[in-house]
Tab-separated table of C-alpha atoms in Angstrom:
chain	number	residue	atom	x	y	z
Q	2	UNK	CA	-42.448	0.888	4.995
Q	3	UNK	CA	-43.818	3.198	8.140
Q	4	UNK	CA	-44.794	6.779	7.602
Q	5	UNK	CA	-42.541	8.987	6.034
Q	6	UNK	CA	-40.328	12.303	7.061
Q	7	UNK	CA	-40.926	11.315	11.230
Q	8	UNK	CA	-37.484	11.105	12.407
Q	9	UNK	CA	-36.527	7.977	14.180
Q	10	UNK	CA	-33.812	7.124	16.413
Q	11	UNK	CA	-32.546	3.304	15.945
Q	12	UNK	CA	-31.156	2.093	19.433
Q	13	UNK	CA	-29.061	-1.347	19.107
Q	14	UNK	CA	-27.924	-2.151	22.546
Q	15	UNK	CA	-27.990	-5.677	24.171
Q	16	UNK	CA	-28.616	-4.191	27.802
Q	17	UNK	CA	-33.024	-4.024	27.860
Q	18	UNK	CA	-32.414	-1.715	30.431
Q	19	UNK	CA	-29.920	0.942	28.444
Q	20	UNK	CA	-32.129	0.355	25.355
Q	21	UNK	CA	-35.497	1.298	27.133
Q	22	UNK	CA	-33.549	3.972	28.854
Q	23	UNK	CA	-32.542	5.631	25.646
Q	24	UNK	CA	-35.883	5.262	24.377
Q	25	UNK	CA	-37.820	6.710	26.973
Q	26	UNK	CA	-35.220	9.547	26.127
Q	27	UNK	CA	-35.720	10.087	22.957
Q	28	UNK	CA	-39.709	9.661	22.861
Q	29	UNK	CA	-39.584	12.652	25.624
Q	30	UNK	CA	-38.020	15.298	23.086
Q	31	UNK	CA	-41.054	14.072	20.625
Q	32	UNK	CA	-38.715	11.535	18.208
Q	33	UNK	CA	-39.805	8.235	17.403
Q	34	UNK	CA	-37.616	5.340	18.561
Q	35	UNK	CA	-36.866	1.701	17.809
Q	36	UNK	CA	-34.672	-0.557	19.322
Q	37	UNK	CA	-32.934	-3.885	19.009
Q	38	UNK	CA	-30.961	-6.339	21.090
Q	39	UNK	CA	-28.531	-6.920	18.268
Q	40	UNK	CA	-27.307	-5.751	14.602
Q	41	UNK	CA	-29.510	-8.330	12.846
Q	42	UNK	CA	-32.683	-7.864	14.419
Q	43	UNK	CA	-32.061	-3.803	13.360
Q	44	UNK	CA	-31.282	-5.236	9.712
Q	45	UNK	CA	-34.186	-7.717	9.268
Q	46	UNK	CA	-36.833	-4.883	10.601
Q	47	UNK	CA	-38.772	-2.933	8.350
Q	48	UNK	CA	-37.467	0.284	9.163
Q	49	UNK	CA	-39.016	3.844	8.577
Q	50	UNK	CA	-38.477	5.463	5.011
Q	51	UNK	CA	-37.776	9.201	6.797
Q	52	UNK	CA	-34.430	11.129	8.490
Q	53	UNK	CA	-32.949	8.507	10.938
Q	54	UNK	CA	-29.714	8.045	12.989
Q	55	UNK	CA	-28.497	4.871	15.026
Q	56	UNK	CA	-27.284	4.635	18.700
Q	57	UNK	CA	-24.852	1.844	18.520
Q	58	UNK	CA	-23.410	0.057	21.311
Q	59	UNK	CA	-19.965	-0.427	20.561
Q	60	UNK	CA	-19.534	-3.940	22.226
Q	61	UNK	CA	-22.452	-6.046	20.886
Q	62	UNK	CA	-22.680	-10.088	21.648
Q	63	UNK	CA	-22.847	-11.206	18.154
Q	64	UNK	CA	-20.572	-8.464	16.006
Q	65	UNK	CA	-18.753	-5.577	17.638
Q	66	UNK	CA	-20.146	-2.016	16.736
Q	67	UNK	CA	-17.313	-1.034	14.795
Q	68	UNK	CA	-17.780	-4.386	12.355
Q	69	UNK	CA	-21.317	-3.694	11.903
Q	70	UNK	CA	-20.458	-0.415	11.150
Q	71	UNK	CA	-18.546	-1.390	8.227
Q	72	UNK	CA	-21.194	-3.914	7.368
Q	73	UNK	CA	-23.647	-1.703	6.842
Q	74	UNK	CA	-21.540	0.523	4.843
Q	75	UNK	CA	-20.823	-2.468	2.438
Q	76	UNK	CA	-24.563	-3.278	2.382
Q	77	UNK	CA	-25.021	1.257	1.043
Q	78	UNK	CA	-26.976	1.589	4.355
Q	79	UNK	CA	-26.025	5.345	4.983
Q	80	UNK	CA	-27.113	6.439	8.335
Q	81	UNK	CA	-25.113	8.554	10.963
Q	82	UNK	CA	-24.438	6.452	13.686
Q	83	UNK	CA	-23.440	7.665	17.180
Q	84	UNK	CA	-21.341	5.255	19.063
Q	85	UNK	CA	-21.909	4.375	22.730
Q	86	UNK	CA	-19.418	2.649	25.266
Q	87	UNK	CA	-18.469	1.767	28.665
Q	88	UNK	CA	-14.561	0.832	26.895
Q	89	UNK	CA	-13.973	3.394	24.908
Q	90	UNK	CA	-10.548	4.217	24.252
Q	91	UNK	CA	-9.031	7.195	21.954
Q	92	UNK	CA	-7.890	4.423	19.115
Q	93	UNK	CA	-11.391	2.788	19.059
Q	94	UNK	CA	-12.757	6.617	18.696
Q	95	UNK	CA	-10.352	7.432	16.086
Q	96	UNK	CA	-11.180	4.639	14.176
Q	97	UNK	CA	-15.207	5.153	14.385
Q	98	UNK	CA	-14.975	8.612	13.493
Q	99	UNK	CA	-12.755	8.062	10.127
Q	100	UNK	CA	-15.533	5.135	9.446
Q	101	UNK	CA	-17.600	7.996	9.301
Q	102	UNK	CA	-19.395	8.026	13.055
Q	103	UNK	CA	-21.234	11.165	13.776
Q	104	UNK	CA	-20.302	11.307	17.517
Q	105	UNK	CA	-18.939	8.439	20.426
Q	106	UNK	CA	-20.274	8.840	23.767
Q	107	UNK	CA	-18.636	6.954	26.399
Q	108	UNK	CA	-21.102	5.898	29.559
Q	109	UNK	CA	-21.867	7.487	31.683
Q	110	UNK	CA	-22.795	10.131	29.144
Q	111	UNK	CA	-25.175	13.409	29.829
Q	112	UNK	CA	-28.542	13.149	28.714
Q	113	UNK	CA	-28.018	16.234	27.092
Q	114	UNK	CA	-24.803	15.431	25.344
Q	115	UNK	CA	-26.546	12.496	23.382
Q	116	UNK	CA	-29.583	14.858	22.771
Q	117	UNK	CA	-27.739	16.785	21.263
Q	118	UNK	CA	-25.855	14.337	19.243
Q	119	UNK	CA	-28.982	12.782	17.874
Q	120	UNK	CA	-30.305	16.227	16.731
Q	121	UNK	CA	-26.767	16.969	14.418
Q	122	UNK	CA	-26.872	13.163	13.037
Q	123	UNK	CA	-30.714	13.645	12.163
Q	124	UNK	CA	-29.793	16.805	10.370
Q	125	UNK	CA	-27.213	15.519	8.628
Q	126	UNK	CA	-29.246	12.472	7.615
Q	127	UNK	CA	-31.547	15.153	5.999
Q	128	UNK	CA	-28.825	16.646	4.203
Q	129	UNK	CA	-27.684	13.743	2.791
Q	130	UNK	CA	-31.154	12.277	1.713
Q	131	UNK	CA	-31.949	15.689	0.350
Q	132	UNK	CA	-28.661	15.159	-1.832
Q	133	UNK	CA	-29.564	12.135	-2.738
Q	134	UNK	CA	-32.687	13.112	-4.135
Q	135	UNK	CA	-31.311	15.819	-5.892
Q	136	UNK	CA	-28.965	13.611	-7.519
Q	137	UNK	CA	-32.313	10.645	-8.352
Q	138	UNK	CA	-33.899	13.433	-9.872
Q	139	UNK	CA	-31.049	14.816	-12.214
Q	140	UNK	CA	-30.568	10.823	-13.270
Q	141	UNK	CA	-33.913	10.175	-14.230
Q	142	UNK	CA	-33.479	13.848	-16.467
Q	143	UNK	CA	-30.329	12.580	-17.688
Q	144	UNK	CA	-32.302	9.379	-18.819
Q	145	UNK	CA	-34.498	11.123	-21.156
Q	146	UNK	CA	-31.535	12.343	-23.313
Q	147	UNK	CA	-30.956	10.058	-26.352
Q	148	UNK	CA	-27.872	8.634	-27.243
Q	149	UNK	CA	-26.949	11.693	-29.666
Q	150	UNK	CA	-27.682	14.307	-27.053
Q	151	UNK	CA	-25.868	12.642	-24.613
Q	152	UNK	CA	-23.065	12.799	-27.152
Q	153	UNK	CA	-23.551	16.686	-27.532
Q	154	UNK	CA	-24.029	17.044	-23.833
Q	155	UNK	CA	-20.925	15.849	-23.168
Q	156	UNK	CA	-19.157	17.883	-25.245
Q	157	UNK	CA	-20.843	21.232	-24.446
Q	158	UNK	CA	-19.842	20.630	-20.895
Q	159	UNK	CA	-16.091	19.953	-21.749
Q	160	UNK	CA	-16.332	23.529	-23.459
Q	161	UNK	CA	-16.680	22.823	-27.008
Q	162	UNK	CA	-18.566	25.048	-29.085
Q	163	UNK	CA	-21.458	24.172	-31.228
Q	164	UNK	CA	-18.261	24.909	-34.612
Q	165	UNK	CA	-16.579	22.325	-33.004
Q	166	UNK	CA	-19.087	19.647	-31.652
Q	167	UNK	CA	-20.591	19.476	-35.682
Q	168	UNK	CA	-16.881	18.938	-36.657
Q	169	UNK	CA	-16.443	15.825	-33.997
Q	170	UNK	CA	-19.929	14.526	-34.773
Q	171	UNK	CA	-20.140	14.785	-38.735
Q	172	UNK	CA	-23.281	17.327	-38.275
Q	173	UNK	CA	-24.216	20.782	-39.246
Q	174	UNK	CA	-24.095	23.296	-36.536
Q	175	UNK	CA	-27.933	23.828	-36.743
Q	176	UNK	CA	-28.617	20.266	-35.752
Q	177	UNK	CA	-26.346	20.703	-32.979
Q	178	UNK	CA	-27.767	23.834	-31.732
Q	179	UNK	CA	-30.937	21.832	-31.824
Q	180	UNK	CA	-29.474	19.008	-29.801
Q	181	UNK	CA	-28.195	21.391	-27.313
Q	182	UNK	CA	-31.742	23.034	-26.940
Q	183	UNK	CA	-33.144	19.964	-26.524
Q	184	UNK	CA	-30.589	18.799	-23.600
Q	185	UNK	CA	-31.168	22.262	-21.923
Q	186	UNK	CA	-34.576	21.800	-22.106
Q	187	UNK	CA	-34.857	18.104	-20.644
Q	188	UNK	CA	-32.221	18.663	-18.213
Q	189	UNK	CA	-33.909	21.793	-17.021
Q	190	UNK	CA	-30.560	23.966	-17.300
Q	191	UNK	CA	-30.769	27.504	-16.618
Q	192	UNK	CA	-27.464	28.201	-18.331
Q	193	UNK	CA	-24.598	26.547	-19.213
Q	194	UNK	CA	-22.788	26.880	-15.992
Q	195	UNK	CA	-25.967	25.142	-14.586
Q	196	UNK	CA	-25.442	22.058	-16.993
Q	197	UNK	CA	-21.394	21.800	-16.045
Q	198	UNK	CA	-22.454	21.491	-12.196
Q	199	UNK	CA	-25.317	18.865	-13.202
Q	200	UNK	CA	-22.856	16.787	-15.331
Q	201	UNK	CA	-20.464	16.959	-12.697
Q	202	UNK	CA	-22.638	15.742	-9.549
Q	203	UNK	CA	-23.781	13.075	-11.855
Q	204	UNK	CA	-20.462	12.104	-12.515
Q	205	UNK	CA	-20.226	12.283	-16.310
Q	206	UNK	CA	-17.140	11.366	-17.939
Q	207	UNK	CA	-15.570	14.659	-19.878
Q	208	UNK	CA	-15.134	13.924	-23.125
Q	209	UNK	CA	-11.929	14.225	-24.714
């Protein structure tokens, strides 16, 4: 892995001149740029672990940009894509945007339009990475709960009262209160509403 936190713009275009032109433009505004002639080169590279986006030519020699977009999605690679093409049409644009593309620019495009699209894509990626980091943290906290504490949490966030939980689990109210307190402490939840939001973000199944 290369240094984390530095925004990187990846460029995939089979035209060496276009790749170099975009790389020079990106580096002129202080961003890191890495360019590739094919999608496979990109997938085989050791990419920087930080905010990033991808400037992708729609027409590549080995695979179309739209197919490569789908390949990235299937591989779980979440990266905002800015499509560039000299052969754009409305159906292609609609398909790309519906599949999650950040922008679709038709050559020749203004340098400023590309730079603005890159900044928006990087901001989008920063937000996605931040959200994923928060979810990873919640999953770690949830992983510290015992099986019984998870049961209690599920019942608590579904709106059950301590008395009802005690009845369902065959435990005393005092025991339920202790488990509930441990759940709140381990999950670092300051209120029931916050615990409910955490369960929702973790996509935990609600108690019947």
